[in-house]
Coordinates of C-alpha atoms and ligand atoms in Angstrom, one line a residue:
X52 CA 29.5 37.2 -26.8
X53 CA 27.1 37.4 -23.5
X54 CA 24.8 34.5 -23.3
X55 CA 21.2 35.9 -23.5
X56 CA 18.8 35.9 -20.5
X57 CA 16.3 32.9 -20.7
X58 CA 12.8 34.8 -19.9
X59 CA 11.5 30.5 -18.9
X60 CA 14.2 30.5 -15.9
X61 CA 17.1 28.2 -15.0
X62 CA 17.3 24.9 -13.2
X63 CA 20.4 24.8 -11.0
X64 CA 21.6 21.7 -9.0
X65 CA 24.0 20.2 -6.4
X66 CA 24.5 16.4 -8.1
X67 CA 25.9 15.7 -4.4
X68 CA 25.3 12.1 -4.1
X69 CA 28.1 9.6 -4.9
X70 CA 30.2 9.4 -7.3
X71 CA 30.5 9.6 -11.4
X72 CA 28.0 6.3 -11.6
X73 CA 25.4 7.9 -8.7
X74 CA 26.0 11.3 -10.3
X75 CA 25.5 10.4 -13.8
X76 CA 22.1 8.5 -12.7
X77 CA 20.6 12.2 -11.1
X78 CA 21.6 13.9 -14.6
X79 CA 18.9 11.6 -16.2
X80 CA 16.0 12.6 -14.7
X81 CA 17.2 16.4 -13.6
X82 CA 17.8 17.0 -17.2
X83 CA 14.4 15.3 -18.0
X84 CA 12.9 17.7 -15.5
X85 CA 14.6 20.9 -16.5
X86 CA 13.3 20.0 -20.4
X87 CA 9.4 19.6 -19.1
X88 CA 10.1 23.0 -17.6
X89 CA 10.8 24.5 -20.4
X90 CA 14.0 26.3 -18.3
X91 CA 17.9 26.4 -18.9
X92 CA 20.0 24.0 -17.3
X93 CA 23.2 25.0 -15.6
X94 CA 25.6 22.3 -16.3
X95 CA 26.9 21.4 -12.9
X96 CA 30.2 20.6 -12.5
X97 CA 31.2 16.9 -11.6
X98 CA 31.7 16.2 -7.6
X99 CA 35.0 14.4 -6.7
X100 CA 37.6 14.2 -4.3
X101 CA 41.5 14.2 -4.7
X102 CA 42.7 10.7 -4.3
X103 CA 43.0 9.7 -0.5
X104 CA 40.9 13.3 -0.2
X105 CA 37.4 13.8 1.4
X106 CA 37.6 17.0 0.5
X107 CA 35.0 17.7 -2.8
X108 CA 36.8 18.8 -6.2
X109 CA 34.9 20.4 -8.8
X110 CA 35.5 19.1 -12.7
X111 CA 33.7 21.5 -15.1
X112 CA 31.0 19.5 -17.0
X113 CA 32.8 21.2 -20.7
X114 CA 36.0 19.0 -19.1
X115 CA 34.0 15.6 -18.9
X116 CA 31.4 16.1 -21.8
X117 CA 31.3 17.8 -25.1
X118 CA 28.6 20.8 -25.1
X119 CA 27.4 20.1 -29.0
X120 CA 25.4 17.2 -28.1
X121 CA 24.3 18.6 -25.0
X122 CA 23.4 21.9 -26.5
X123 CA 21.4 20.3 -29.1
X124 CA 19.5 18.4 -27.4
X125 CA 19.2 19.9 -24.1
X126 CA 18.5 23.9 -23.7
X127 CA 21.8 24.6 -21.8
X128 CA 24.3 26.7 -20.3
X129 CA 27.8 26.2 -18.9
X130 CA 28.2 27.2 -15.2
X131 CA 30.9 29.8 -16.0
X132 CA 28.6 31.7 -18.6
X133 CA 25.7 31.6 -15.9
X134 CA 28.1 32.7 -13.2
X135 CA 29.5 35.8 -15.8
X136 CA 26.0 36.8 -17.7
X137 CA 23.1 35.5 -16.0
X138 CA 23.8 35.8 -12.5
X139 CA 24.6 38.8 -12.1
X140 CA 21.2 40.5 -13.9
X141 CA 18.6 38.0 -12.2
X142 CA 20.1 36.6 -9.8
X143 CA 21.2 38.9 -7.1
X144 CA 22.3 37.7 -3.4
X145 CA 19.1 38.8 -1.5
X146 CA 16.7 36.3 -3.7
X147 CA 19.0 33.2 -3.8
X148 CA 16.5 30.8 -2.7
X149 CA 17.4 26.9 -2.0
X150 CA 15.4 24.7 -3.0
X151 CA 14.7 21.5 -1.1
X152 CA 11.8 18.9 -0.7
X153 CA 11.3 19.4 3.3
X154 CA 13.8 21.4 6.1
X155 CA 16.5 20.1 7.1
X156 CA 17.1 19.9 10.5
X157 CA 21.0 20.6 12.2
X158 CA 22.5 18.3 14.9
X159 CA 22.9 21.5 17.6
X160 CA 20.0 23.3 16.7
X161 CA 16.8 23.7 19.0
X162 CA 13.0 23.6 18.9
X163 CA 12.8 27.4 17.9
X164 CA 14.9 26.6 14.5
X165 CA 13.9 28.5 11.6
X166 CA 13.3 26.0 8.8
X167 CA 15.7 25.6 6.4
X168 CA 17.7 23.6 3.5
X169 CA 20.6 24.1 5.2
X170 CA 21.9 24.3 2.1
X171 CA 25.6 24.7 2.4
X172 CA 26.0 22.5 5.7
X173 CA 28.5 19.7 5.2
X174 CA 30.2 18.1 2.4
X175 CA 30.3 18.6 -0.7
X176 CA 26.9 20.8 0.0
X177 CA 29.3 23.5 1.5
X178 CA 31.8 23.1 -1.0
X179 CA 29.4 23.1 -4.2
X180 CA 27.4 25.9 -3.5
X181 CA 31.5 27.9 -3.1
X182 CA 32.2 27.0 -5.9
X183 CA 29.5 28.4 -7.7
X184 CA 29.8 31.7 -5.9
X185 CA 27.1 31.4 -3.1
X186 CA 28.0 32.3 -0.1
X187 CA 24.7 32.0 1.5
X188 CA 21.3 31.6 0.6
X189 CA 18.9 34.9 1.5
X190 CA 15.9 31.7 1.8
X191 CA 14.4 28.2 1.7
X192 CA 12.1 26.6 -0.7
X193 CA 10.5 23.7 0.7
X194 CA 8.8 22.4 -2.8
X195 CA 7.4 18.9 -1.6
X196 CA 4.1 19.5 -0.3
X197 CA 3.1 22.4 -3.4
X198 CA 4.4 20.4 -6.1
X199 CA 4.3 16.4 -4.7
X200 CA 7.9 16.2 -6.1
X201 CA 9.8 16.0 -9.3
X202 CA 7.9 14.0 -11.3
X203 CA 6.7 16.1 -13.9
X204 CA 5.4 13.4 -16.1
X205 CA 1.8 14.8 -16.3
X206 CA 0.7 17.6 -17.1
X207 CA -0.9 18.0 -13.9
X208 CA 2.5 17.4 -12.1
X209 CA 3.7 20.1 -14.4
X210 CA 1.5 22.3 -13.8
X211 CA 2.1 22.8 -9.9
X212 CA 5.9 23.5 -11.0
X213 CA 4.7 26.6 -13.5
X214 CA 2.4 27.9 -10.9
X215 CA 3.9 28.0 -7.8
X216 CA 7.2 28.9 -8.8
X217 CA 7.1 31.0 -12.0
X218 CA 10.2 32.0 -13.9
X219 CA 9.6 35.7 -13.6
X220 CA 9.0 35.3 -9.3
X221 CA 11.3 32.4 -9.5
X222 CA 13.8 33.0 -12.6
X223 CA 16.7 30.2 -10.7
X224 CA 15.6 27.0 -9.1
X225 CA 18.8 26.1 -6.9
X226 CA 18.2 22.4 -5.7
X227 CA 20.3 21.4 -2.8
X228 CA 20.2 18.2 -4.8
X229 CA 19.1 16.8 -7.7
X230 CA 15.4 17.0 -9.1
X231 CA 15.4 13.7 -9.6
X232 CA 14.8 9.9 -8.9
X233 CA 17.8 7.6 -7.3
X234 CA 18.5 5.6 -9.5
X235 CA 17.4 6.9 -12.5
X236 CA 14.3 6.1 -14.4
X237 CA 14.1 3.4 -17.2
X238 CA 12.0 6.4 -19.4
X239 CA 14.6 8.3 -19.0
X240 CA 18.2 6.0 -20.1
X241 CA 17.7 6.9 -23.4
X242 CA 19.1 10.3 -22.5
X243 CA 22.6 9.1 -22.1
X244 CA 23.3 9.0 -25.9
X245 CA 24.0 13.1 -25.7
X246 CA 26.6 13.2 -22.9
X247 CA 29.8 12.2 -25.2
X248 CA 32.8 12.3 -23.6
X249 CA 35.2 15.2 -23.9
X250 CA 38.1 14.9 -27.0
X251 CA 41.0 14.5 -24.5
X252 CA 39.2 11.6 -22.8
X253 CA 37.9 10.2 -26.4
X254 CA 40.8 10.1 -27.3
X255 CA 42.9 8.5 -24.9
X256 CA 40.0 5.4 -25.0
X257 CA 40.9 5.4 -28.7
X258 CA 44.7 5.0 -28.6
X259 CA 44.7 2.5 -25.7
X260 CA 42.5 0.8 -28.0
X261 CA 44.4 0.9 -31.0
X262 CA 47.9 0.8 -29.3
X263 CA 47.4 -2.3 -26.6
X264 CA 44.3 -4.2 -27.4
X265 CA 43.5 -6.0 -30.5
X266 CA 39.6 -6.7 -31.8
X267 CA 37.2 -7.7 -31.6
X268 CA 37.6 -7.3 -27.7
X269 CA 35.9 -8.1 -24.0
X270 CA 35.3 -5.2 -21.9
X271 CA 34.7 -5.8 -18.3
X272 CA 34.3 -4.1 -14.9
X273 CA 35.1 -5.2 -11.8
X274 CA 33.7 -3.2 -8.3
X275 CA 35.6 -5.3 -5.7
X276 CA 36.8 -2.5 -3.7
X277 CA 35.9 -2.8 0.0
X278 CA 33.2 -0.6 0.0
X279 CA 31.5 -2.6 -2.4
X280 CA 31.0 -5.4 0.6
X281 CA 28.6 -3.2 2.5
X282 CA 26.4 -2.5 -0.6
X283 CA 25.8 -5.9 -1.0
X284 CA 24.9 -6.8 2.3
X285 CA 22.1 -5.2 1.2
X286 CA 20.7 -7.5 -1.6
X287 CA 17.1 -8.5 -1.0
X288 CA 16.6 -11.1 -4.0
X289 CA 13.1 -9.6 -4.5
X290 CA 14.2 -6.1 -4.8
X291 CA 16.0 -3.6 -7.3
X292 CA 19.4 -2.3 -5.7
X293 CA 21.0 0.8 -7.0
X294 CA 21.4 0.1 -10.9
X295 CA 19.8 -3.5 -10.6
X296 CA 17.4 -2.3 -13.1
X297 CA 19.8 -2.6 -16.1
X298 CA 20.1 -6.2 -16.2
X299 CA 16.9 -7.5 -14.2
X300 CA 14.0 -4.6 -15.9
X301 CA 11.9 -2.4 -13.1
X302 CA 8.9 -3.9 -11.4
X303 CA 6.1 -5.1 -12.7
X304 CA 9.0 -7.3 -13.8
X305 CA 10.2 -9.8 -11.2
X306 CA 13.1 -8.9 -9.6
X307 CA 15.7 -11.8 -8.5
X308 CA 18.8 -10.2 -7.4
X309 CA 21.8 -12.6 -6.0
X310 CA 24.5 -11.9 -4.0
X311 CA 26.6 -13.5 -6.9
X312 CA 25.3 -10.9 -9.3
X313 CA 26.7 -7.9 -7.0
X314 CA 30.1 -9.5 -5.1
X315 CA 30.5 -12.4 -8.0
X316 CA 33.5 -14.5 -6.6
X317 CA 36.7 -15.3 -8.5
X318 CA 35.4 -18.5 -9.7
X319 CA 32.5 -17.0 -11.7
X320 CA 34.7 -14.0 -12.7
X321 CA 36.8 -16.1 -15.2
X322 CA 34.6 -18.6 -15.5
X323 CA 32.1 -16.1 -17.1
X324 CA 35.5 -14.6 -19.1
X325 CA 36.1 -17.5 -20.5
X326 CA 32.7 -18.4 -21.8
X327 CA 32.5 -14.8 -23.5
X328 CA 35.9 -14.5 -25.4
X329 CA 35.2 -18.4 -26.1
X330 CA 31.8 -17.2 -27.5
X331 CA 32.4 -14.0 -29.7
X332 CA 36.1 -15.0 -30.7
X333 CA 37.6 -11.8 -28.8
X334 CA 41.4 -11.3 -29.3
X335 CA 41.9 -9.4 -26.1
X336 CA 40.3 -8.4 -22.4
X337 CA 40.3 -4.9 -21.0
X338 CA 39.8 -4.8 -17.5
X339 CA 38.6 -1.8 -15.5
X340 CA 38.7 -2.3 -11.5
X341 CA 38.4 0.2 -8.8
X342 CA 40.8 -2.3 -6.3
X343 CA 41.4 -5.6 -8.0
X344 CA 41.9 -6.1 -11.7
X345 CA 43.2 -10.0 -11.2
X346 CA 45.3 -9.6 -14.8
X347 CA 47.2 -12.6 -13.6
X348 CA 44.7 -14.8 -12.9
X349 CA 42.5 -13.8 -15.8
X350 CA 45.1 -14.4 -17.9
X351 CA 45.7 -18.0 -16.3
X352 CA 41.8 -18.6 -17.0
X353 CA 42.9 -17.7 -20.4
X354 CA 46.1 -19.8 -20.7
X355 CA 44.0 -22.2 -24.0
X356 CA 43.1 -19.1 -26.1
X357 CA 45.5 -16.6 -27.1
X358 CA 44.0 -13.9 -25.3
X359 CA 45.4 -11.4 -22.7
X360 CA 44.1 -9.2 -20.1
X361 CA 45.0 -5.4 -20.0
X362 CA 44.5 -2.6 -18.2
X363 CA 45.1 1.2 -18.1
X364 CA 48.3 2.5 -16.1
X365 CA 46.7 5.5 -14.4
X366 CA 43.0 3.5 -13.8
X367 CA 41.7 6.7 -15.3
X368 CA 37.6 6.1 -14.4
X369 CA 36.5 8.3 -17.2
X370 CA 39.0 7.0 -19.8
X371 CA 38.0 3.3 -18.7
X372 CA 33.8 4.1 -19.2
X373 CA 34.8 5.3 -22.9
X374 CA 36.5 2.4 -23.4
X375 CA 34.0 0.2 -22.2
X376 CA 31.5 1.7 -24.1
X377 CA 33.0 0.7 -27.5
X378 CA 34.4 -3.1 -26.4
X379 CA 32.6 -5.3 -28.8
X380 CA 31.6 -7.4 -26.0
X381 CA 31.1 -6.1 -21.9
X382 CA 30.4 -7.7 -18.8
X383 CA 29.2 -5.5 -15.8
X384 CA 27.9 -5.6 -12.6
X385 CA 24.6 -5.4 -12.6
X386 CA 24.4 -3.1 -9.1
X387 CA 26.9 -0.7 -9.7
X388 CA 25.9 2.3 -11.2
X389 CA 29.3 2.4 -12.8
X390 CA 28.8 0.1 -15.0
X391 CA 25.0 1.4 -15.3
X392 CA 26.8 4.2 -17.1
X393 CA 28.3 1.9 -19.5
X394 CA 25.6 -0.2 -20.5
X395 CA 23.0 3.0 -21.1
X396 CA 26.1 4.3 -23.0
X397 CA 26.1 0.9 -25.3
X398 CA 22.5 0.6 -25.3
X399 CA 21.8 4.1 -26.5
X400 CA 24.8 5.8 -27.7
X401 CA 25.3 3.7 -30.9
X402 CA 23.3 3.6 -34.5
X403 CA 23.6 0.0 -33.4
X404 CA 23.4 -0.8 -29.7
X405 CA 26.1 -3.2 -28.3
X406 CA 24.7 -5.9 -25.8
X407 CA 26.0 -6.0 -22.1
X408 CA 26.1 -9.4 -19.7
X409 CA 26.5 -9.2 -16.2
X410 CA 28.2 -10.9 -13.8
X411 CA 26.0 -14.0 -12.1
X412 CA 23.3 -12.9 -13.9
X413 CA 21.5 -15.6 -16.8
X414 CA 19.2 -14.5 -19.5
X415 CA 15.9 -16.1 -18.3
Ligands
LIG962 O1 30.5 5.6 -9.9 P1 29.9 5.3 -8.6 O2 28.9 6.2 -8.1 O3 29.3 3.8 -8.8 O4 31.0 5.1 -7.6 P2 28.8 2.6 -7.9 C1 32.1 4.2 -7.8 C2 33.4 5.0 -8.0 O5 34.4 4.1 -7.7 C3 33.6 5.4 -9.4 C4 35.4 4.2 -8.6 O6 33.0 6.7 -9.7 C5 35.1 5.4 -9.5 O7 35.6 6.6 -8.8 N1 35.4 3.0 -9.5 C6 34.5 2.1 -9.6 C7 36.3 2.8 -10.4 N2 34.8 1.2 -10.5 C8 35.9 1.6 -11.1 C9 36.7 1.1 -12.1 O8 36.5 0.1 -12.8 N3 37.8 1.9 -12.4 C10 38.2 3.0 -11.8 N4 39.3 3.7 -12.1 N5 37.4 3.5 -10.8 C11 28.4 3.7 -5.5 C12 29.0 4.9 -4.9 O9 29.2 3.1 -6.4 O10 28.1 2.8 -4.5 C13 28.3 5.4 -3.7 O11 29.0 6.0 -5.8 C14 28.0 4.4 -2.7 O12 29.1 6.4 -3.1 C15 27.3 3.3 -3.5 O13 29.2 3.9 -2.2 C16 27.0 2.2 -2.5 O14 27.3 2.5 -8.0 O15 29.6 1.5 -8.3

């Protein structure tokens, strides 16, 4: 049956940061936002490449996430419903507005420039927007100045959102990215307990469990591939990098970030291994590694116990988060928003929440 037309509006998004971590940080707080709003959100497909590819691939969120916990907790729709019932009554080419905090200025352009988004310029901007079936935008929103952002903690804040851009002048908010903070809000973690994997990822987690690893079992992640180098460059012990939040808190809080906690070196690596499955009396070490998963020497480190190190044959990213999220033990790296995923997941997901350690990182 056609989905119904929501008379509060629809909240549409580009999530066109990063990757599955950085994306799955901007669903917090757009959700969040959508909710305050009272309006639908369009569940936006997930923005990846094929391997070796910088060309953007579309997953539909129904492929990643299962839509009964969404639905129930989030007023929802999926992207192909919108695109077949919704678009087509209220949404019509000429008023396809893009939303964006100020204009976006292009490398060639001159002084007399009309302000824009820019909406669909570069990638995956160009890309997304395709893929949802606009091929241009009649018009720019440039919500920053009326609304001071997307905050819409107050009612004040919400206010400005309701009044200058009403659902009946403005039934579709189309955000050239997402209406939210990077990274994502401690307020707002507690939302990750609703986006449940798909079956045919659940799945999979649950037979490599059952088939190769034995219980109770360490979970950990390792982000060693080279990229990973320039982030770190970046640690500032007194600030909060990317996901440093989930192990060190958010300001008031001090923040003492190491460059051990974001590149740890081999050394700490197993030596922090050992201490855990020492500790909790695992049977078994899953290891999930963009570059590196050092099975060998893990399993050197753990010559004494009798404990091995696996990991997945296809390095599957979404199949290694849901099995992270139910190892009885995990270690994670405190900057990477990869593992941010994980640890909200064990935190929040669970009628009892699993702990998460970090590498470099001691309880104060
Ligand atoms: O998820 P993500 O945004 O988290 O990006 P970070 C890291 C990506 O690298 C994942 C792959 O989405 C995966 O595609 N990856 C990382 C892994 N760890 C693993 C792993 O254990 N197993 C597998 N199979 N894949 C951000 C980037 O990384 O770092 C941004 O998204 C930027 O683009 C930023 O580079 C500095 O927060 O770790």
């Amino acid at each position: 049956s056609a989905a119904e037309v929501d008379p509060n509006g629809y909240v549409i998004y580009c999530p066109c940061m990063g990757r599955f971590g950085n994306q799955m940080e901007q669903h917090l707080g757009a959700f969040h936002f959508a909710n305050v709003l009272g309006r639908t959100i369009v569940l936006p497909p997930m923005v990846g490449h094929e391997p070796g590819s910088t060309i953007a691939k579309m997953t539909a969120f129904e492929d990643v996430f299962q839509l009964a916990p969404i639905k129930k907790h989030f007023k929802s729709i999926t992207l192909a419903e919108f695109q077949r019932d919704i678009a087509p009554k209220i949404w019509p080419k000429e008023q396809r507005k893009a939303f964006c905090w100020t204009p976006r200025t292009s490398s060639t352009a001159g002084d007399d420039e009309t302000p824009s988004c820019r909406a669909k310029d570069g990638n995956p901007f160009g890309p997304f927007w395709d893929h949802i079936g606009v091929d241009e935008f009649a018009d720019s929103v440039f919500y920053g100045r009326p609304t001071g952002g997307f905050n819409v903690g107050s009612a004040k804040e919400k206010e400005k959102w309701m009044t200058n851009y009403p659902a009946s002048s403005f039934p579709v908010l189309a955000f050239t990215g997402a209406p939210s903070n990077f990274p994502s809000q401690q307020k707002h973690w507690h939302y990750q307990k609703h986006f449940r994997y798909s079956t045919r990822i659940t799945s999979k987690a649950k037979s490599f469990i059952e088939d190769r690893l034995t219980r109770p079992f360490v979970g950990i992640h390792l982000r060693n591939d080279i990229d990973w180098n320039r982030v770190c460059e970046h640690v500032d012990p007194s600030r909060n990098l990317f996901a440093s939040a989930q192990c060190l808190g958010e300001p008031p809080q001090d923040v003492m970030l190491s460059k051990e906690m974001c590149l740890p070196s081999r050394s700490t690596v197993l030596d922090q291994i050992v201490e855990v499955v020492g500790r909790s009396g695992a049977k078994s070490v899953f290891v999930s590694a963009d570059k590196d998963h050092m099975i060998d020497e893990i399993n050197g480190a753990l010559s004494a116990y009798d404990v091995k190190a696996y990991r997945l044959d296809d390095n599957d990213p979404l199949v290694s988060l849901a099995i992270l999220e139910l190892a009885d033990e995990f270690i994670g790296n405190c900057v990477s928003t990869f593992s941010s995923v994980v640890s909200r997941s064990r935190t929040f997901k669970w009628a009892k929440p699993k702990p998460s350690h970090f590498w470099g990182y001691k309880i104060p």
